[in-house]
Amino acid sequence: MLSPDIQQQLIAIRRDIHQHPELGWQESRTASKVCRVLEELDLPYRCNVGETGVVAEIAGQLKGPCIALRADLDALPIEEETGLSFSSRVPGVMHACAHDGHTSMLLGAAMLLVRGDPPLLPVRLIFQPAEETTLGARRLIDEGVLDDVAMIFGGHIDRHYPCGTLIVTEGAVNASSDKFSLKISGQGGHAARPHEAVDAVVVGSLLVIALQTIVSREINPAHPSVVSIGRFDAGSAGNVIAGHAHLEGSIRAQDPVVRTELHKSIRRIADSVAQLHDARIEVAIRRGPPPLINSDDMTGLARTAALQTVTRDKVIKLSTANMGGEDFSYYLDHVPGCYVRYGAQIPGREGYPAHSSQFDFDEDVLGIGATYLANISRVAARSILS
Ligand code: NI
């Protein structure tokens, strides 16, 4: 059981960070807060890793590869509307994705590991900037944070599940998240004489409808995927036919093969619609994080650690496919690991999802997450040494 004093400290850290949220690559105050706690624990650390990241190391009883634990530091450009006493003091910026909680939890894991017997193998604590931009993990990997790492673990607070549950699931637990843009070039003209123009609004509208058939008609429905258009800019006046239109969207998939199919279909349909109407359509796809796929063996270790943390009935699986992206998947391109979710629902507030201005979570999750992270580092080390 977690001592009440650590739980209180974790709540205080979370609330302090929550009041002072910082966007990706700007997390300097948050990073200094992390460094202060690490100093109190007498742990060596490096700051300014990949701009604003912090990486600390807890020595092991043995030399050898280390077990990495990762938290994210950044907030979102959202105006907070929770009414909480510790609401954001920064206009237009809010911790609406629980990264304040993740940072506090990882510091809690450090407190637990420092208090108990030293870990068998070294434990590396990675406080990553800029998860929301999906660029933070890659930057830290380039900075070498995975050097000598044997396995990496992390997790996300989730208000879909009751507080006290740990959600440990084999397979895809987050989707790939790619962005695309479509630039349509037609021919502008007078609204009264459409035959002299190539109407980019009509071409764009057809394209939006045609793209909806990729997921509904081309992809196996057993493999969850999404193609969403979130932006459609065109035109300047009601009596002018627009010569240009610009569309932007998001592509999600849980399976790397499906991801490739979605990209191909978008290009094919854009080419066909362009030809159909004698327009030009430029397609640009920007790849984001790949799907986050937990392997069976790493998930087995995570489940062992979860069962050491909460009772058996509280260790559950994802109840539904999750199409959100998470840049933790980049780490798993390099080393094995597992990503779990920490149930943190506040009864009555289920309707306020992550990234909403009213998002909040049950702070009891902080101690549970800290305990799980400490436990998984020990379980993982034992599995390597056995
Ligand atoms: Ni998040």
Tab-separated table of C-alpha atoms and ligand atoms in Angstrom:
chain	number	residue	atom	x	y	z
A	1	MET	CA	0.000	0.000	0.000
A	2	LEU	CA	1.116	3.499	-0.765
A	3	SER	CA	1.760	5.639	2.304
A	4	PRO	CA	-0.629	8.594	2.706
A	5	ASP	CA	2.288	11.039	2.729
A	6	ILE	CA	3.391	10.011	-0.776
A	7	GLN	CA	-0.205	10.197	-2.025
A	8	GLN	CA	-0.475	13.733	-0.593
A	9	GLN	CA	2.813	14.740	-2.222
A	10	LEU	CA	1.654	13.384	-5.575
A	11	ILE	CA	-1.600	15.335	-5.372
A	12	ALA	CA	0.324	18.512	-4.495
A	13	ILE	CA	2.727	17.990	-7.439
A	14	ARG	CA	-0.133	17.293	-9.841
A	15	ARG	CA	-2.051	20.387	-8.746
A	16	ASP	CA	0.996	22.606	-8.978
A	17	ILE	CA	1.697	21.405	-12.530
A	18	HIS	CA	-2.005	21.668	-13.374
A	19	GLN	CA	-2.043	25.331	-12.359
A	20	HIS	CA	0.967	26.084	-14.545
A	21	PRO	CA	0.391	24.178	-17.792
A	22	GLU	CA	2.873	24.578	-20.650
A	23	LEU	CA	2.556	23.618	-24.312
A	24	GLY	CA	4.949	21.222	-26.043
A	25	TRP	CA	8.614	22.355	-26.167
A	26	GLN	CA	7.823	25.078	-23.621
A	27	GLU	CA	7.673	22.889	-20.495
A	28	SER	CA	10.516	24.667	-18.684
A	29	ARG	CA	8.688	25.345	-15.419
A	30	THR	CA	7.275	21.823	-15.371
A	31	ALA	CA	10.751	20.426	-16.017
A	32	SER	CA	12.232	22.500	-13.165
A	33	LYS	CA	9.517	21.197	-10.856
A	34	VAL	CA	10.477	17.638	-11.839
A	35	CYS	CA	14.167	18.424	-11.266
A	36	ARG	CA	13.470	19.831	-7.790
A	37	VAL	CA	11.712	16.624	-6.744
A	38	LEU	CA	14.529	14.514	-8.216
A	39	GLU	CA	17.054	16.574	-6.229
A	40	GLU	CA	15.088	15.968	-3.021
A	41	LEU	CA	15.338	12.261	-3.811
A	42	ASP	CA	19.075	12.626	-4.438
A	43	LEU	CA	18.748	11.197	-7.955
A	44	PRO	CA	21.108	12.227	-10.761
A	45	TYR	CA	19.330	13.692	-13.777
A	46	ARG	CA	19.878	15.515	-17.058
A	47	CYS	CA	17.642	18.412	-18.008
A	48	ASN	CA	17.084	20.173	-21.354
A	49	VAL	CA	17.091	16.803	-23.095
A	50	GLY	CA	15.451	17.503	-26.470
A	51	GLU	CA	14.736	21.114	-25.393
A	52	THR	CA	12.659	20.566	-22.257
A	53	GLY	CA	12.852	16.868	-21.375
A	54	VAL	CA	14.307	15.465	-18.160
A	55	VAL	CA	15.959	12.056	-17.833
A	56	ALA	CA	16.915	10.625	-14.439
A	57	GLU	CA	18.557	7.395	-13.426
A	58	ILE	CA	18.067	5.209	-10.361
A	59	ALA	CA	21.098	2.958	-9.874
A	60	GLY	CA	20.525	-0.787	-9.798
A	61	GLN	CA	22.110	-3.407	-7.559
A	62	LEU	CA	23.629	-4.817	-10.739
A	63	LYS	CA	25.111	-3.063	-13.705
A	64	GLY	CA	23.353	-3.911	-16.930
A	65	PRO	CA	20.665	-2.728	-19.278
A	66	CYS	CA	18.078	-0.449	-17.716
A	67	ILE	CA	14.313	-0.452	-17.531
A	68	ALA	CA	12.806	2.812	-18.792
A	69	LEU	CA	9.608	4.381	-17.464
A	70	ARG	CA	8.109	7.271	-19.419
A	71	ALA	CA	5.787	10.178	-18.591
A	72	ASP	CA	4.772	13.166	-20.749
A	73	LEU	CA	4.964	16.804	-19.640
A	74	ASP	CA	2.930	18.942	-22.043
A	75	ALA	CA	-0.509	20.571	-21.904
A	76	LEU	CA	-3.018	21.596	-24.598
A	77	PRO	CA	-4.173	24.912	-26.099
A	78	ILE	CA	-7.564	24.800	-24.339
A	79	GLU	CA	-9.218	27.329	-22.025
A	80	GLU	CA	-10.002	25.444	-18.811
A	81	GLU	CA	-13.640	25.402	-17.668
A	82	THR	CA	-13.560	22.866	-14.805
A	83	GLY	CA	-14.050	25.411	-12.027
A	84	LEU	CA	-11.509	23.471	-9.927
A	85	SER	CA	-9.765	25.379	-7.131
A	86	PHE	CA	-6.429	24.527	-8.776
A	87	SER	CA	-7.494	25.456	-12.329
A	88	SER	CA	-4.980	26.629	-14.891
A	89	ARG	CA	-3.596	30.096	-14.276
A	90	VAL	CA	-2.456	30.344	-17.896
A	91	PRO	CA	-5.121	31.671	-20.260
A	92	GLY	CA	-5.829	29.311	-23.136
A	93	VAL	CA	-3.602	26.479	-21.857
A	94	MET	CA	-4.786	23.476	-19.869
A	95	HIS	CA	-3.718	20.024	-18.755
A	96	ALA	CA	-6.712	18.365	-20.407
A	97	CYS	CA	-4.980	15.060	-21.212
A	98	ALA	CA	-3.764	14.151	-17.697
A	99	HIS	CA	-0.079	14.605	-18.462
A	100	ASP	CA	0.094	16.476	-15.130
A	101	GLY	CA	-1.013	13.189	-13.570
A	102	HIS	CA	1.485	11.107	-15.552
A	103	THR	CA	4.374	13.362	-14.469
A	104	SER	CA	3.301	13.170	-10.836
A	105	MET	CA	2.954	9.368	-11.042
A	106	LEU	CA	6.429	8.882	-12.426
A	107	LEU	CA	7.867	11.011	-9.616
A	108	GLY	CA	5.846	8.826	-7.247
A	109	ALA	CA	7.423	5.700	-8.752
A	110	ALA	CA	10.832	7.288	-8.130
A	111	MET	CA	9.894	7.935	-4.473
A	112	LEU	CA	8.830	4.304	-4.053
A	113	LEU	CA	11.934	2.892	-5.751
A	114	VAL	CA	14.236	5.099	-3.673
A	115	ARG	CA	12.533	4.102	-0.422
A	116	GLY	CA	12.530	0.356	-0.987
A	117	ASP	CA	15.353	-2.071	-1.748
A	118	PRO	CA	17.396	-0.717	-4.647
A	119	PRO	CA	16.114	-2.028	-7.985
A	120	LEU	CA	17.964	-5.038	-9.406
A	121	LEU	CA	18.728	-3.231	-12.671
A	122	PRO	CA	18.998	0.531	-13.215
A	123	VAL	CA	15.732	2.359	-13.841
A	124	ARG	CA	15.635	5.319	-16.237
A	125	LEU	CA	12.893	7.898	-15.754
A	126	ILE	CA	11.988	9.708	-18.972
A	127	PHE	CA	9.972	12.923	-18.662
A	128	GLN	CA	9.131	13.579	-22.299
A	129	PRO	CA	8.126	16.930	-23.786
A	130	ALA	CA	5.655	17.534	-26.598
A	131	GLU	CA	3.615	14.332	-26.732
A	132	GLU	CA	0.631	16.210	-28.138
A	133	THR	CA	2.621	17.362	-31.159
A	134	THR	CA	3.693	13.688	-31.645
A	135	LEU	CA	7.273	14.942	-32.026
A	136	GLY	CA	8.592	14.565	-28.468
A	137	ALA	CA	9.347	10.840	-28.373
A	138	ARG	CA	11.284	10.879	-31.654
A	139	ARG	CA	13.342	13.821	-30.500
A	140	LEU	CA	14.285	12.065	-27.265
A	141	ILE	CA	15.119	8.855	-29.119
A	142	ASP	CA	17.477	10.907	-31.331
A	143	GLU	CA	19.031	12.262	-28.126
A	144	GLY	CA	19.831	8.685	-27.069
A	145	VAL	CA	17.367	8.162	-24.221
A	146	LEU	CA	16.939	4.536	-25.286
A	147	ASP	CA	20.674	3.742	-25.166
A	148	ASP	CA	21.149	0.740	-22.840
A	149	VAL	CA	17.381	0.404	-22.384
A	150	ALA	CA	16.141	-3.194	-22.383
A	151	MET	CA	12.433	-2.472	-21.991
A	152	ILE	CA	10.180	0.583	-21.683
A	153	PHE	CA	6.840	1.023	-19.924
A	154	GLY	CA	4.262	3.763	-19.616
A	155	GLY	CA	0.550	4.402	-19.473
A	156	HIS	CA	-2.293	6.890	-19.780
A	157	ILE	CA	-4.961	8.000	-17.346
A	158	ASP	CA	-8.383	7.060	-18.758
A	159	ARG	CA	-11.734	8.351	-17.573
A	160	HIS	CA	-13.653	5.587	-19.360
A	161	TYR	CA	-12.749	3.155	-16.553
A	162	PRO	CA	-13.405	3.269	-12.787
A	163	CYS	CA	-10.607	4.498	-10.555
A	164	GLY	CA	-8.665	1.562	-9.181
A	165	THR	CA	-8.691	-0.411	-12.416
A	166	LEU	CA	-5.603	-1.062	-14.536
A	167	ILE	CA	-6.288	-1.732	-18.193
A	168	VAL	CA	-3.734	-4.150	-19.593
A	169	THR	CA	-4.340	-5.307	-23.162
A	170	GLU	CA	-2.423	-7.310	-25.744
A	171	GLY	CA	-2.336	-5.995	-29.303
A	172	ALA	CA	-3.244	-2.545	-30.612
A	173	VAL	CA	-4.072	-0.092	-27.823
A	174	ASN	CA	-3.630	3.123	-29.834
A	175	ALA	CA	-4.030	3.817	-33.537
A	176	SER	CA	-1.587	5.292	-36.008
A	177	SER	CA	-2.267	8.983	-36.469
A	178	ASP	CA	-1.431	10.535	-39.840
A	179	LYS	CA	-2.451	13.907	-41.249
A	180	PHE	CA	-3.269	14.666	-44.859
A	181	SER	CA	-4.032	17.693	-46.949
A	182	LEU	CA	-5.599	17.994	-50.390
A	183	LYS	CA	-5.007	21.052	-52.550
A	184	ILE	CA	-7.564	21.334	-55.310
A	185	SER	CA	-6.836	23.589	-58.268
A	186	GLY	CA	-9.677	24.206	-60.709
A	187	GLN	CA	-10.526	27.345	-62.624
A	188	GLY	CA	-12.194	30.342	-60.975
A	189	GLY	CA	-15.038	32.130	-62.723
A	190	HIS	CA	-18.366	33.930	-62.598
A	191	ALA	CA	-21.137	32.196	-60.650
A	192	ALA	CA	-23.476	32.854	-63.589
A	193	ARG	CA	-21.211	31.079	-66.084
A	194	PRO	CA	-20.117	27.757	-64.527
A	195	HIS	CA	-19.292	26.282	-67.945
A	196	GLU	CA	-16.283	28.615	-68.113
A	197	ALA	CA	-14.940	27.414	-64.755
A	198	VAL	CA	-13.803	24.272	-62.918
A	199	ASP	CA	-15.528	24.603	-59.571
A	200	ALA	CA	-13.162	23.640	-56.742
A	201	VAL	CA	-16.072	23.604	-54.241
A	202	VAL	CA	-17.922	20.959	-56.252
A	203	VAL	CA	-14.738	18.928	-56.785
A	204	GLY	CA	-13.900	19.179	-53.068
A	205	SER	CA	-17.417	18.194	-52.056
A	206	LEU	CA	-17.324	15.102	-54.258
A	207	LEU	CA	-13.942	14.262	-52.837
A	208	VAL	CA	-15.195	14.500	-49.246
A	209	ILE	CA	-18.050	12.111	-50.046
A	210	ALA	CA	-15.857	9.741	-52.051
A	211	LEU	CA	-13.283	9.532	-49.242
A	212	GLN	CA	-16.019	8.308	-46.877
A	213	THR	CA	-16.274	5.126	-48.922
A	214	ILE	CA	-12.718	4.040	-48.097
A	215	VAL	CA	-13.493	2.941	-44.557
A	216	SER	CA	-17.093	1.905	-45.269
A	217	ARG	CA	-16.506	-0.008	-48.556
A	218	GLU	CA	-12.821	-0.857	-48.939
A	219	ILE	CA	-11.433	-1.774	-45.530
A	220	ASN	CA	-12.304	-4.971	-43.701
A	221	PRO	CA	-14.760	-3.840	-41.001
A	222	ALA	CA	-13.003	-6.110	-38.512
A	223	HIS	CA	-10.035	-3.703	-38.642
A	224	PRO	CA	-10.954	-0.346	-37.113
A	225	SER	CA	-9.905	2.675	-39.179
A	226	VAL	CA	-10.914	6.301	-39.673
A	227	VAL	CA	-10.618	8.900	-42.436
A	228	SER	CA	-11.941	12.265	-41.248
A	229	ILE	CA	-11.934	15.610	-43.035
A	230	GLY	CA	-11.679	18.323	-40.418
A	231	ARG	CA	-11.154	21.339	-42.612
A	232	PHE	CA	-12.539	22.607	-45.935
A	233	ASP	CA	-11.478	26.083	-47.075
A	234	ALA	CA	-12.675	27.535	-50.371
A	235	GLY	CA	-14.145	30.532	-52.052
A	236	SER	CA	-14.364	34.264	-51.474
A	237	ALA	CA	-17.880	35.356	-52.455
A	238	GLY	CA	-21.299	33.962	-53.313
A	239	ASN	CA	-21.134	35.114	-56.923
A	240	VAL	CA	-17.648	33.784	-57.597
A	241	ILE	CA	-16.807	30.198	-58.488
A	242	ALA	CA	-13.825	29.145	-56.396
A	243	GLY	CA	-10.769	28.118	-58.360
A	244	HIS	CA	-9.054	26.592	-55.328
A	245	ALA	CA	-10.013	24.553	-52.301
A	246	HIS	CA	-7.971	23.167	-49.446
A	247	LEU	CA	-8.967	20.162	-47.347
A	248	GLU	CA	-7.243	18.721	-44.274
A	249	GLY	CA	-7.929	15.498	-42.491
A	250	SER	CA	-6.796	12.738	-40.189
A	251	ILE	CA	-6.145	9.042	-40.882
A	252	ARG	CA	-6.247	6.419	-38.123
A	253	ALA	CA	-5.591	2.693	-38.224
A	254	GLN	CA	-4.694	-0.037	-35.769
A	255	ASP	CA	-3.028	-2.281	-38.321
A	256	PRO	CA	0.059	-1.195	-40.295
A	257	VAL	CA	-1.252	-2.921	-43.464
A	258	VAL	CA	-4.583	-1.098	-43.220
A	259	ARG	CA	-2.684	2.146	-42.659
A	260	THR	CA	-0.892	1.679	-45.993
A	261	GLU	CA	-4.167	0.788	-47.749
A	262	LEU	CA	-5.801	3.978	-46.445
A	263	HIS	CA	-2.956	6.108	-47.808
A	264	LYS	CA	-3.131	4.413	-51.211
A	265	SER	CA	-6.913	4.767	-51.421
A	266	ILE	CA	-6.818	8.478	-50.598
A	267	ARG	CA	-4.291	9.068	-53.402
A	268	ARG	CA	-6.234	6.934	-55.887
A	269	ILE	CA	-9.575	8.590	-55.171
A	270	ALA	CA	-8.039	12.085	-55.299
A	271	ASP	CA	-6.471	11.297	-58.697
A	272	SER	CA	-9.744	9.893	-60.013
A	273	VAL	CA	-11.871	12.830	-58.847
A	274	ALA	CA	-9.346	15.247	-60.331
A	275	GLN	CA	-9.519	13.470	-63.667
A	276	LEU	CA	-13.299	13.268	-63.538
A	277	HIS	CA	-13.569	17.072	-63.387
A	278	ASP	CA	-10.440	18.218	-65.137
A	279	ALA	CA	-9.016	19.648	-61.919
A	280	ARG	CA	-5.648	19.152	-60.256
A	281	ILE	CA	-5.422	17.678	-56.767
A	282	GLU	CA	-2.194	17.552	-54.804
A	283	VAL	CA	-2.157	15.036	-51.958
A	284	ALA	CA	0.236	15.393	-49.026
A	285	ILE	CA	0.253	12.796	-46.257
A	286	ARG	CA	2.296	13.436	-43.126
A	287	ARG	CA	2.983	10.259	-41.214
A	288	GLY	CA	2.552	10.485	-37.449
A	289	PRO	CA	3.063	7.835	-34.782
A	290	PRO	CA	2.533	4.208	-35.843
A	291	PRO	CA	-0.104	2.062	-34.102
A	292	LEU	CA	0.849	1.251	-30.505
A	293	ILE	CA	0.892	-2.534	-30.343
A	294	ASN	CA	1.567	-4.352	-27.074
A	295	SER	CA	3.312	-7.685	-27.593
A	296	ASP	CA	2.030	-10.723	-25.700
A	297	ASP	CA	5.183	-11.241	-23.638
A	298	MET	CA	5.560	-7.586	-22.563
A	299	THR	CA	1.848	-7.424	-21.740
A	300	GLY	CA	2.350	-10.531	-19.596
A	301	LEU	CA	4.939	-8.650	-17.530
A	302	ALA	CA	2.640	-5.622	-17.266
A	303	ARG	CA	-0.189	-7.865	-16.073
A	304	THR	CA	2.026	-9.391	-13.389
A	305	ALA	CA	2.898	-5.901	-12.163
A	306	ALA	CA	-0.756	-4.826	-12.318
A	307	LEU	CA	-1.765	-7.838	-10.195
A	308	GLN	CA	0.819	-6.782	-7.624
A	309	THR	CA	-0.794	-3.330	-7.586
A	310	VAL	CA	-4.557	-3.912	-7.494
A	311	THR	CA	-6.818	-6.925	-6.929
A	312	ARG	CA	-7.418	-9.421	-9.743
A	313	ASP	CA	-10.923	-8.139	-10.555
A	314	LYS	CA	-9.468	-4.661	-11.145
A	315	VAL	CA	-7.018	-5.792	-13.835
A	316	ILE	CA	-9.110	-5.568	-16.986
A	317	LYS	CA	-8.768	-5.183	-20.757
A	318	LEU	CA	-9.758	-2.351	-23.090
A	319	SER	CA	-13.501	-2.677	-23.643
A	320	THR	CA	-13.377	-1.100	-27.099
A	321	ALA	CA	-10.874	-0.173	-29.804
A	322	ASN	CA	-9.043	3.079	-29.093
A	323	MET	CA	-8.421	5.208	-32.194
A	324	GLY	CA	-6.410	7.917	-30.442
A	325	GLY	CA	-2.729	8.303	-31.289
A	326	GLU	CA	0.146	8.114	-28.785
A	327	ASP	CA	3.782	8.755	-29.586
A	328	PHE	CA	4.930	6.106	-27.078
A	329	SER	CA	4.654	3.823	-30.131
A	330	TYR	CA	7.923	5.290	-31.486
A	331	TYR	CA	9.798	3.870	-28.482
A	332	LEU	CA	8.368	0.424	-29.245
A	333	ASP	CA	9.912	0.640	-32.727
A	334	HIS	CA	13.269	0.375	-30.927
A	335	VAL	CA	12.791	-1.603	-27.701
A	336	PRO	CA	10.097	-3.929	-26.347
A	337	GLY	CA	7.618	-2.545	-23.862
A	338	CYS	CA	3.976	-2.151	-22.929
A	339	TYR	CA	1.519	0.722	-22.567
A	340	VAL	CA	-1.367	0.422	-20.123
A	341	ARG	CA	-4.229	2.649	-19.033
A	342	TYR	CA	-5.073	3.738	-15.510
A	343	GLY	CA	-8.812	3.944	-14.761
A	344	ALA	CA	-9.582	7.342	-13.202
A	345	GLN	CA	-13.262	8.046	-13.718
A	346	ILE	CA	-14.985	10.579	-11.481
A	347	PRO	CA	-18.618	9.412	-11.177
A	348	GLY	CA	-20.870	12.059	-12.708
A	349	ARG	CA	-18.122	13.514	-14.897
A	350	GLU	CA	-17.909	10.672	-17.444
A	351	GLY	CA	-19.164	13.007	-20.169
A	352	TYR	CA	-16.006	15.134	-20.171
A	353	PRO	CA	-13.400	13.346	-22.242
A	354	ALA	CA	-9.683	14.023	-22.466
A	355	HIS	CA	-9.042	17.170	-24.544
A	356	SER	CA	-12.279	18.741	-23.254
A	357	SER	CA	-12.219	22.005	-21.286
A	358	GLN	CA	-13.961	20.214	-18.390
A	359	PHE	CA	-11.656	17.194	-18.199
A	360	ASP	CA	-10.600	16.009	-14.746
A	361	PHE	CA	-9.674	12.671	-13.162
A	362	ASP	CA	-9.789	10.975	-9.763
A	363	GLU	CA	-6.499	11.759	-8.024
A	364	ASP	CA	-6.468	8.383	-6.242
A	365	VAL	CA	-5.089	7.129	-9.555
A	366	LEU	CA	-1.774	8.895	-8.854
A	367	GLY	CA	-0.717	6.472	-6.140
A	368	ILE	CA	-1.972	3.475	-8.114
A	369	GLY	CA	-0.039	4.516	-11.224
A	370	ALA	CA	3.102	5.228	-9.193
A	371	THR	CA	2.893	1.807	-7.542
A	372	TYR	CA	2.313	0.068	-10.878
A	373	LEU	CA	5.322	1.821	-12.474
A	374	ALA	CA	7.591	0.880	-9.561
A	375	ASN	CA	6.285	-2.702	-9.713
A	376	ILE	CA	6.724	-3.075	-13.470
A	377	SER	CA	10.342	-1.935	-13.263
A	378	ARG	CA	11.030	-4.695	-10.718
A	379	VAL	CA	9.052	-7.349	-12.631
A	380	ALA	CA	10.845	-6.448	-15.876
A	381	ALA	CA	14.296	-6.592	-14.251
A	382	ARG	CA	13.545	-10.010	-12.774
A	383	SER	CA	12.389	-11.282	-16.165
A	384	ILE	CA	15.661	-10.182	-17.745
A	385	LEU	CA	17.811	-11.748	-15.036
A	386	SER	CA	15.869	-15.029	-14.758
B	1	NI	NI	-2.351	12.251	-23.502
